[in-house]
């Protein structure tokens, strides 16, 4: 077969000048790369901007504090006084506010009340004591975690170790469905159903409380802890499992003595991220915890979490007001905390996982 | 104790945990369906709320949610896709920049949604909006207050990681041979991305978009004070208007309504609509993702 | 022997610290078929991929030495790799047509070169498919997906696709290893036709294939070039014991 060059003139012109001995500048490639790099930086920029803007709005509080050293000292004494009569109820806190008014006869610097025991942002003498909010958040997080962590980890163990492949294919997506439920739907369910059912069972006084809220927020954390734990368990090299089974250990023994210990860092990371989810959950907290800011250790008392406080009060505050600043301060704390949790899960636990498998190879 | 008995008990406990979680999921679905179904009809979907929101439908909330998520997707998807291209095609795994971007994306994914709300208030409304008003409207308040645009942008930031993760996953399933085929023909990197990588990632981009829309439609905390409205007698006409949203409607009706019991049917039906919406979107996304993963194998 | 098209001088390649190619030097003549043989992992494919700088895509690869194509060192820092690859086409072990129609696969190269006029594209597509001896089989389904074709047809589509950018050298990395004997025979026949116009370098696992298709054969072992000579010499009267052992199937 004789090959005839059928190529057209245009093609010849285009292709015959192809030489590779000099780098050619291609604008579209250069431009695309610049744009893509610039846009990719946006994610970093957003995180930085969140830091900057959330903190910026919180900052004025600290400025006031520095100018009012005297007022702060007065307050320190006064909070000790308040602590003696502290019994955890809102009414006592009310008295405390009244007392302080009488004693000093002047309005305190609101910012200096941050560490007091009373959260009363809307009153003649507003007080922004965050302890009840911290305690409430801690209480709810603990309840949610005690409920969600064991349940999700056990379910993950079943899914990755005991379930037949066909059943696993069903279980996993079904449980992950829960991640797709909007938190407002879970909150609604907690408000309408769980609150009533739990009250019937436990017979406590306030229908909405830390317990109901905690369990409901646990629901939101289940898919996170479950999925990440399952991933961690599945990531344990098959050789571990086979070696153990080969030595005559049962699946249960293999799961608990071989696979689970190897996956511990991954499971910790899962739980840590679960905590982050619970800690920052707003809608469920707003709808199911009762939202009373009080200091109490009773899980069946109503609580008010940090994030719910922002959610409930931000819409009503005056732009730039102290209350506004304090809510941003709470936001800053939430942000720092979840940022730290994420960093912990990301760097510390991930590295542990890598080291483990490497050393055992 | 006999080993076999122990095995059975322990396996049983883990199995029960699975069943308990599934039971809860089914309960939420069942309660919502049973409570909401009787009131779910065309009038409910197509009418405005009436009589102080104790009667009527949720039409403006549906429209508000739809428009907000569309604007959100328009803002989030291009940025997400481009970031994913950077991570998958340009960044070397070891580069500090790529690691930092990855960490930033993960951070965005775990930052509580209420923080996005605060950011939207502080940045979009308080900073950008206020400055826009000062420059464009001679200080008259238009953009420096909660509205549809800022709420959508706030939500776009929240859903950005969802898009990035889905698209990057899809891009990575495109076999190296395809890129090599293109490069071996003398295509440049960008030509390869444009004509081989992106067309191959369409389903991943779609998955990411759907998941983002589903997430955005369900989230309430970020829009609490960046644009959602309690009640509006008209549909929003401009981006600077506030809007009603399904999720916010549920929250308001179940906690702030003057007569919670009277509006129960509305609450349940609204919850059902929101759940059906996010649920079906997720189902589509999961199916698509399953197909992508299958291709990767 | 024809003129030298590719001249390799003291080429070494490392993956990280692992030396994968050791001081390779060779001359590859124009418009002939040169075959690289050797046991798997011997570096023959890696070497092939240095000739169009495909290894650039892999992190951690360092290359020393020179590869001169038409007397230009392609590892010079001023080299335009994109244009280099237009001159040096490549066919892969696994046929890799794009998930596009047959027509769009072939037109891919011309299009990225800015040719958009339909009549010209039609001409190039037809010509390339004819050159790859697959025109008759696909001319009625140019607009069907290339993935709907059989493995052997897909590989010839890939060859046609590569011809459409008018290369001078075609690198083939085990192009028939995944194909049945009939498809393999078609590819070999095609190689025979193509060498009239192109310089062909083929990596193969299959010694019969090397013997049938190539004019020159080079044996690689553990990153070394053991021996290179005219194919009939390599297969009948090798200079080295190692070559003889490999040819006779004593290792590899």
mmCIF file of C-alpha atoms in Angstrom, chain A residues 38 41 90 101 223 272 286 300 307:
data_model
loop_
_atom_site.group_PDB
_atom_site.id
_atom_site.type_symbol
_atom_site.label_atom_id
_atom_site.label_comp_id
_atom_site.label_asym_id
_atom_site.label_seq_id
_atom_site.Cartn_x
_atom_site.Cartn_y
_atom_site.Cartn_z
ATOM 1 C CA UNK A 38 -5.971 31.364 43.092
ATOM 2 C CA UNK A 41 -6.586 29.399 47.969
ATOM 3 C CA UNK A 90 -32.350 30.877 88.241
ATOM 4 C CA UNK A 101 -27.357 46.643 92.019
ATOM 5 C CA UNK A 223 -23.447 8.739 61.393
ATOM 6 C CA UNK A 272 -13.375 13.532 68.522
ATOM 7 C CA UNK A 286 -32.590 25.136 70.436
ATOM 8 C CA UNK A 300 -33.085 16.148 83.546
ATOM 9 C CA UNK A 307 -24.446 27.494 70.186
#
